[in-house]
Amino acid sequence: MLRVWNLSLVVATFCLTILGTFLTRSGVVNSVHSFTQSAIGPLLLGFLALVGLVAVGLIAWRADLLRSPGSIDSPVSREAAFLANNLLFGAFAFVVLLGTVFPLLAEAYDGRQLSVGEPYFDQMTMPIGFALLFLMAVAPALPWRAASIEVMHRRLAIPAWTAAGAMAIATFAGMRGIAPVLTLGLATFALAGIGRQFGLAAASRRRLKNERWPVALTGAVASNRRLYGGLIVHAGVVLVAVAFAFSSAYSVKREARLAPGESTTIRGYKVTFLGIETATGPRKATVSARLRVERGGRVLGAYGPALSTFPGSPQAIGTPSVRTGLAEDLYLTLISSPRSPDGEVVVGMRANPLVVWLWIGGAVMAAGTVVAAWAPLRRRRRPTEDSTSPPVPARTEGAGSPDLVIPLAAAGGSGAKEPG
Amino acid sequence: MRRLCWLGVAVVVASSLLLASRNPAPSSAAGSRAARLTSELRCPTCQGLSVAASPSPAAESIRADIGRRIANGETDDGIRRAYVDRYGEWILLRPPAAGVGSIVWGLPAAAGGLAAGGLGFALWRWRGRIGWEASDDDRALVEAELARSDGRARGDA
């Protein structure tokens, strides 16, 4: 299923990374990574053309062999969800590509200089992100080939109510902003769906084998690593999405001019400037501000954002100091250093909620990938072959109800989540 | 009952979003306006950074100027216009939706509409080909497999 699609996406991904490298390294796009003096630009462009032509030619030549016999039977099926997923990711890539090359095209067209930056990308990609989150919540609950309303109701009602409840509680607790509240709702929808699948699989195994919960859960995951690895990856993506939405919507930022001993506050943190430290070496001179951070009367530590100047460079390079916490990160930067040892400094402060969850989400995604990749290679069974049976999913309502098992058994496959 | 369940979800979600959109934090406050405007303007001396993100002296002076303009009661559009007059449209990180700039806004919307329409049309056409019904052989195969897996599970236990 969707093999031509998948291969085309793989090729497009590789070509776009080469294009991105060409755009930045060749100096066509203003970037700190550009090597405008080197001859690498034409080489990269030639390589990109070669890769693109060969890949497109190969796919066109062999497309008939890649095309799978089945088709998408129903718009409410997992196959259709994969197709919609491909289109959404394609749209995401298109927006990024267009926004990146548009200033070049506009200038080539009529000489006008335009910029396309973060506000454009945020506005254009946010709806796509919401659609992807929604799809991530619904798609794993969709059976292959076709779903009935009854099945969808049974699988999605509890996750949907959990999501609605989370949104209601959050807004009654004072959370504001459509984007973060909607992200929270969709994330809860997806996580509740994932939790339901794990719970049902473990409960079924527990019933059958009389195992304890942790053993049953591990056994259920081991029985279909591709499926559960994929769901773990989904959970990681959800964490990243929530962290992204919350850190964008609820970060606060301010600057303060402080004399030694003076304090300022930002979202409950009290930041006190203790003094400066200087270090002068042959390669650079560094001035760092010693800052004490407290919260609720408890000292959280001393931090030292710095500014370094290098010989021959007029602009100082800042080195921020970051306090990382599970709920929030506090970024401290030294914006201007004092003219005298006991002079004033300008300190930049930024409190960003949930940033560390971007990393935790990434780690969860990596863990899910390991679980899925660990799966033994499945041998495709021919219908006439009758040796060992393919791994049949556990008899849970979520993973192995008859409406799911019939198409799987008919296809001679397992319950693994496999788009190819 | 099923319909009532989903109607309930829709009502709770819509009410939450309505509540979330009301009084959207202090967006009209001066600090928030300044943060939004500085994130929409490009630092004139940096490589692709916004005024909000740049530590350069030029960005610092623009931040101070925007703070002054907000305190003087200038509107967001007025402040943007003042910077476009001084630096050109290049200063806006959100390209104008007029002239050649309309392409960068309109093209993804048009492509998205086409893709959604194409997907809908394709699924509608394929839908006509369903005719898929599990045969008795299919059901027997599934029953056999399930019985076998049950047997294996009991054997394991």
JSON list of N, CA and C in Angstrom, two decimals, chain A residues 29-30 103-104 106-107 111-117, chain B residues 39-51 58 62 80-81 83-96:
[
{"chain": "A", "resi": 29, "resn": "VAL", "atom": "N", "xyz": [20.89, 31.96, 0.11]},
{"chain": "A", "resi": 29, "resn": "VAL", "atom": "CA", "xyz": [20.09, 32.48, 1.21]},
{"chain": "A", "resi": 29, "resn": "VAL", "atom": "C", "xyz": [21.05, 32.99, 2.28]},
{"chain": "A", "resi": 30, "resn": "ASN", "atom": "N", "xyz": [20.70, 34.16, 2.81]},
{"chain": "A", "resi": 30, "resn": "ASN", "atom": "CA", "xyz": [21.53, 34.76, 3.83]},
{"chain": "A", "resi": 30, "resn": "ASN", "atom": "C", "xyz": [21.57, 33.87, 5.06]},
{"chain": "A", "resi": 103, "resn": "PRO", "atom": "N", "xyz": [11.55, 34.54, -1.03]},
{"chain": "A", "resi": 103, "resn": "PRO", "atom": "CA", "xyz": [12.27, 35.80, -1.18]},
{"chain": "A", "resi": 103, "resn": "PRO", "atom": "C", "xyz": [13.15, 35.81, -2.44]},
{"chain": "A", "resi": 104, "resn": "LEU", "atom": "N", "xyz": [13.77, 34.66, -2.75]},
{"chain": "A", "resi": 104, "resn": "LEU", "atom": "CA", "xyz": [14.61, 34.57, -3.96]},
{"chain": "A", "resi": 104, "resn": "LEU", "atom": "C", "xyz": [13.76, 34.75, -5.22]},
{"chain": "A", "resi": 106, "resn": "ALA", "atom": "N", "xyz": [10.78, 36.14, -5.50]},
{"chain": "A", "resi": 106, "resn": "ALA", "atom": "CA", "xyz": [10.20, 37.48, -5.60]},
{"chain": "A", "resi": 106, "resn": "ALA", "atom": "C", "xyz": [11.24, 38.47, -6.11]},
{"chain": "A", "resi": 107, "resn": "GLU", "atom": "N", "xyz": [12.46, 38.32, -5.65]},
{"chain": "A", "resi": 107, "resn": "GLU", "atom": "CA", "xyz": [13.51, 39.24, -6.08]},
{"chain": "A", "resi": 107, "resn": "GLU", "atom": "C", "xyz": [13.85, 39.02, -7.55]},
{"chain": "A", "resi": 111, "resn": "GLY", "atom": "N", "xyz": [12.45, 42.21, -8.59]},
{"chain": "A", "resi": 111, "resn": "GLY", "atom": "CA", "xyz": [13.49, 42.96, -7.88]},
{"chain": "A", "resi": 111, "resn": "GLY", "atom": "C", "xyz": [13.10, 43.41, -6.48]},
{"chain": "A", "resi": 112, "resn": "ARG", "atom": "N", "xyz": [11.89, 43.03, -6.03]},
{"chain": "A", "resi": 112, "resn": "ARG", "atom": "CA", "xyz": [11.47, 43.45, -4.69]},
{"chain": "A", "resi": 112, "resn": "ARG", "atom": "C", "xyz": [12.10, 42.55, -3.64]},
{"chain": "A", "resi": 113, "resn": "GLN", "atom": "N", "xyz": [12.56, 43.19, -2.60]},
{"chain": "A", "resi": 113, "resn": "GLN", "atom": "CA", "xyz": [13.12, 42.38, -1.52]},
{"chain": "A", "resi": 113, "resn": "GLN", "atom": "C", "xyz": [12.05, 42.16, -0.46]},
{"chain": "A", "resi": 114, "resn": "LEU", "atom": "N", "xyz": [11.79, 40.90, -0.19]},
{"chain": "A", "resi": 114, "resn": "LEU", "atom": "CA", "xyz": [10.79, 40.54, 0.82]},
{"chain": "A", "resi": 114, "resn": "LEU", "atom": "C", "xyz": [11.44, 39.56, 1.80]},
{"chain": "A", "resi": 115, "resn": "SER", "atom": "N", "xyz": [10.88, 39.50, 2.99]},
{"chain": "A", "resi": 115, "resn": "SER", "atom": "CA", "xyz": [11.36, 38.52, 3.98]},
{"chain": "A", "resi": 115, "resn": "SER", "atom": "C", "xyz": [10.21, 37.60, 4.35]},
{"chain": "A", "resi": 116, "resn": "VAL", "atom": "N", "xyz": [10.55, 36.36, 4.61]},
{"chain": "A", "resi": 116, "resn": "VAL", "atom": "CA", "xyz": [9.56, 35.42, 5.12]},
{"chain": "A", "resi": 116, "resn": "VAL", "atom": "C", "xyz": [10.17, 34.81, 6.38]},
{"chain": "A", "resi": 117, "resn": "GLY", "atom": "N", "xyz": [9.53, 35.04, 7.49]},
{"chain": "A", "resi": 117, "resn": "GLY", "atom": "CA", "xyz": [10.13, 34.58, 8.75]},
{"chain": "A", "resi": 117, "resn": "GLY", "atom": "C", "xyz": [9.15, 33.84, 9.63]},
{"chain": "B", "resi": 39, "resn": "SER", "atom": "N", "xyz": [8.70, 40.68, 17.17]},
{"chain": "B", "resi": 39, "resn": "SER", "atom": "CA", "xyz": [8.92, 39.37, 16.54]},
{"chain": "B", "resi": 39, "resn": "SER", "atom": "C", "xyz": [8.52, 39.38, 15.07]},
{"chain": "B", "resi": 40, "resn": "GLU", "atom": "N", "xyz": [7.80, 40.44, 14.64]},
{"chain": "B", "resi": 40, "resn": "GLU", "atom": "CA", "xyz": [7.38, 40.53, 13.24]},
{"chain": "B", "resi": 40, "resn": "GLU", "atom": "C", "xyz": [8.33, 41.36, 12.40]},
{"chain": "B", "resi": 41, "resn": "LEU", "atom": "N", "xyz": [9.28, 42.02, 13.06]},
{"chain": "B", "resi": 41, "resn": "LEU", "atom": "CA", "xyz": [10.21, 42.88, 12.31]},
{"chain": "B", "resi": 41, "resn": "LEU", "atom": "C", "xyz": [11.58, 42.22, 12.25]},
{"chain": "B", "resi": 42, "resn": "ARG", "atom": "N", "xyz": [12.22, 42.41, 11.13]},
{"chain": "B", "resi": 42, "resn": "ARG", "atom": "CA", "xyz": [13.52, 41.78, 10.92]},
{"chain": "B", "resi": 42, "resn": "ARG", "atom": "C", "xyz": [14.62, 42.70, 11.43]},
{"chain": "B", "resi": 43, "resn": "CYS", "atom": "N", "xyz": [15.58, 42.12, 12.12]},
{"chain": "B", "resi": 43, "resn": "CYS", "atom": "CA", "xyz": [16.72, 42.92, 12.56]},
{"chain": "B", "resi": 43, "resn": "CYS", "atom": "C", "xyz": [17.50, 43.37, 11.33]},
{"chain": "B", "resi": 44, "resn": "PRO", "atom": "N", "xyz": [17.73, 44.69, 11.16]},
{"chain": "B", "resi": 44, "resn": "PRO", "atom": "CA", "xyz": [18.34, 45.16, 9.91]},
{"chain": "B", "resi": 44, "resn": "PRO", "atom": "C", "xyz": [19.82, 44.80, 9.74]},
{"chain": "B", "resi": 45, "resn": "THR", "atom": "N", "xyz": [20.47, 44.43, 10.84]},
{"chain": "B", "resi": 45, "resn": "THR", "atom": "CA", "xyz": [21.90, 44.16, 10.71]},
{"chain": "B", "resi": 45, "resn": "THR", "atom": "C", "xyz": [22.27, 42.70, 10.92]},
{"chain": "B", "resi": 46, "resn": "CYS", "atom": "N", "xyz": [21.25, 41.84, 11.08]},
{"chain": "B", "resi": 46, "resn": "CYS", "atom": "CA", "xyz": [21.56, 40.44, 11.39]},
{"chain": "B", "resi": 46, "resn": "CYS", "atom": "C", "xyz": [21.24, 39.54, 10.20]},
{"chain": "B", "resi": 47, "resn": "GLN", "atom": "N", "xyz": [21.57, 38.25, 10.36]},
{"chain": "B", "resi": 47, "resn": "GLN", "atom": "CA", "xyz": [21.27, 37.30, 9.30]},
{"chain": "B", "resi": 47, "resn": "GLN", "atom": "C", "xyz": [20.01, 36.53, 9.65]},
{"chain": "B", "resi": 48, "resn": "GLY", "atom": "N", "xyz": [18.88, 37.10, 9.27]},
{"chain": "B", "resi": 48, "resn": "GLY", "atom": "CA", "xyz": [17.62, 36.37, 9.42]},
{"chain": "B", "resi": 48, "resn": "GLY", "atom": "C", "xyz": [17.03, 36.32, 10.81]},
{"chain": "B", "resi": 49, "resn": "LEU", "atom": "N", "xyz": [17.52, 37.16, 11.73]},
{"chain": "B", "resi": 49, "resn": "LEU", "atom": "CA", "xyz": [16.93, 37.16, 13.08]},
{"chain": "B", "resi": 49, "resn": "LEU", "atom": "C", "xyz": [15.85, 38.24, 13.18]},
{"chain": "B", "resi": 50, "resn": "SER", "atom": "N", "xyz": [14.88, 38.00, 14.07]},
{"chain": "B", "resi": 50, "resn": "SER", "atom": "CA", "xyz": [13.89, 39.05, 14.31]},
{"chain": "B", "resi": 50, "resn": "SER", "atom": "C", "xyz": [14.47, 40.06, 15.29]},
{"chain": "B", "resi": 51, "resn": "VAL", "atom": "N", "xyz": [13.82, 41.22, 15.35]},
{"chain": "B", "resi": 51, "resn": "VAL", "atom": "CA", "xyz": [14.25, 42.24, 16.30]},
{"chain": "B", "resi": 51, "resn": "VAL", "atom": "C", "xyz": [14.14, 41.69, 17.72]},
{"chain": "B", "resi": 58, "resn": "ALA", "atom": "N", "xyz": [21.37, 47.53, 16.87]},
{"chain": "B", "resi": 58, "resn": "ALA", "atom": "CA", "xyz": [20.28, 48.04, 16.02]},
{"chain": "B", "resi": 58, "resn": "ALA", "atom": "C", "xyz": [18.93, 47.51, 16.50]},
{"chain": "B", "resi": 62, "resn": "ILE", "atom": "N", "xyz": [15.65, 49.49, 18.06]},
{"chain": "B", "resi": 62, "resn": "ILE", "atom": "CA", "xyz": [14.29, 49.35, 17.51]},
{"chain": "B", "resi": 62, "resn": "ILE", "atom": "C", "xyz": [13.32, 48.95, 18.62]},
{"chain": "B", "resi": 80, "resn": "ARG", "atom": "N", "xyz": [4.11, 49.42, 12.11]},
{"chain": "B", "resi": 80, "resn": "ARG", "atom": "CA", "xyz": [4.63, 48.60, 10.99]},
{"chain": "B", "resi": 80, "resn": "ARG", "atom": "C", "xyz": [4.89, 49.49, 9.78]},
{"chain": "B", "resi": 81, "resn": "ARG", "atom": "N", "xyz": [3.91, 50.39, 9.49]},
{"chain": "B", "resi": 81, "resn": "ARG", "atom": "CA", "xyz": [4.04, 51.27, 8.31]},
{"chain": "B", "resi": 81, "resn": "ARG", "atom": "C", "xyz": [5.27, 52.16, 8.44]},
{"chain": "B", "resi": 83, "resn": "TYR", "atom": "N", "xyz": [8.02, 51.52, 9.92]},
{"chain": "B", "resi": 83, "resn": "TYR", "atom": "CA", "xyz": [9.25, 50.77, 9.65]},
{"chain": "B", "resi": 83, "resn": "TYR", "atom": "C", "xyz": [9.37, 50.38, 8.18]},
{"chain": "B", "resi": 84, "resn": "VAL", "atom": "N", "xyz": [8.22, 50.10, 7.53]},
{"chain": "B", "resi": 84, "resn": "VAL", "atom": "CA", "xyz": [8.26, 49.80, 6.09]},
{"chain": "B", "resi": 84, "resn": "VAL", "atom": "C", "xyz": [8.71, 51.05, 5.33]},
{"chain": "B", "resi": 85, "resn": "ASP", "atom": "N", "xyz": [8.22, 52.21, 5.75]},
{"chain": "B", "resi": 85, "resn": "ASP", "atom": "CA", "xyz": [8.63, 53.45, 5.08]},
{"chain": "B", "resi": 85, "resn": "ASP", "atom": "C", "xyz": [10.13, 53.66, 5.22]},
{"chain": "B", "resi": 86, "resn": "ARG", "atom": "N", "xyz": [10.66, 53.29, 6.37]},
{"chain": "B", "resi": 86, "resn": "ARG", "atom": "CA", "xyz": [12.10, 53.54, 6.59]},
{"chain": "B", "resi": 86, "resn": "ARG", "atom": "C", "xyz": [12.97, 52.49, 5.91]},
{"chain": "B", "resi": 87, "resn": "TYR", "atom": "N", "xyz": [12.58, 51.21, 6.00]},
{"chain": "B", "resi": 87, "resn": "TYR", "atom": "CA", "xyz": [13.47, 50.14, 5.51]},
{"chain": "B", "resi": 87, "resn": "TYR", "atom": "C", "xyz": [12.95, 49.42, 4.26]},
{"chain": "B", "resi": 88, "resn": "GLY", "atom": "N", "xyz": [11.69, 49.59, 3.94]},
{"chain": "B", "resi": 88, "resn": "GLY", "atom": "CA", "xyz": [11.09, 48.81, 2.85]},
{"chain": "B", "resi": 88, "resn": "GLY", "atom": "C", "xyz": [10.39, 47.58, 3.39]},
{"chain": "B", "resi": 89, "resn": "GLU", "atom": "N", "xyz": [9.67, 46.89, 2.49]},
{"chain": "B", "resi": 89, "resn": "GLU", "atom": "CA", "xyz": [8.89, 45.72, 2.92]},
{"chain": "B", "resi": 89, "resn": "GLU", "atom": "C", "xyz": [9.77, 44.59, 3.46]},
{"chain": "B", "resi": 90, "resn": "TRP", "atom": "N", "xyz": [11.04, 44.67, 3.13]},
{"chain": "B", "resi": 90, "resn": "TRP", "atom": "CA", "xyz": [12.01, 43.66, 3.56]},
{"chain": "B", "resi": 90, "resn": "TRP", "atom": "C", "xyz": [12.03, 43.50, 5.09]},
{"chain": "B", "resi": 91, "resn": "ILE", "atom": "N", "xyz": [11.64, 44.61, 5.78]},
{"chain": "B", "resi": 91, "resn": "ILE", "atom": "CA", "xyz": [11.72, 44.59, 7.25]},
{"chain": "B", "resi": 91, "resn": "ILE", "atom": "C", "xyz": [10.64, 43.70, 7.87]},
{"chain": "B", "resi": 92, "resn": "LEU", "atom": "N", "xyz": [9.57, 43.41, 7.11]},
{"chain": "B", "resi": 92, "resn": "LEU", "atom": "CA", "xyz": [8.47, 42.60, 7.66]},
{"chain": "B", "resi": 92, "resn": "LEU", "atom": "C", "xyz": [8.77, 41.11, 7.51]},
{"chain": "B", "resi": 93, "resn": "LEU", "atom": "N", "xyz": [8.77, 40.38, 8.62]},
{"chain": "B", "resi": 93, "resn": "LEU", "atom": "CA", "xyz": [8.99, 38.92, 8.54]},
{"chain": "B", "resi": 93, "resn": "LEU", "atom": "C", "xyz": [7.72, 38.19, 8.12]},
{"chain": "B", "resi": 94, "resn": "ARG", "atom": "N", "xyz": [6.58, 38.90, 8.22]},
{"chain": "B", "resi": 94, "resn": "ARG", "atom": "CA", "xyz": [5.33, 38.35, 7.70]},
{"chain": "B", "resi": 94, "resn": "ARG", "atom": "C", "xyz": [5.07, 39.10, 6.41]},
{"chain": "B", "resi": 95, "resn": "PRO", "atom": "N", "xyz": [5.32, 38.47, 5.25]},
{"chain": "B", "resi": 95, "resn": "PRO", "atom": "CA", "xyz": [5.24, 39.21, 3.99]},
{"chain": "B", "resi": 95, "resn": "PRO", "atom": "C", "xyz": [3.83, 39.77, 3.74]},
{"chain": "B", "resi": 96, "resn": "PRO", "atom": "N", "xyz": [3.71, 40.93, 3.08]},
{"chain": "B", "resi": 96, "resn": "PRO", "atom": "CA", "xyz": [2.38, 41.50, 2.84]},
{"chain": "B", "resi": 96, "resn": "PRO", "atom": "C", "xyz": [1.56, 40.57, 1.94]}
]
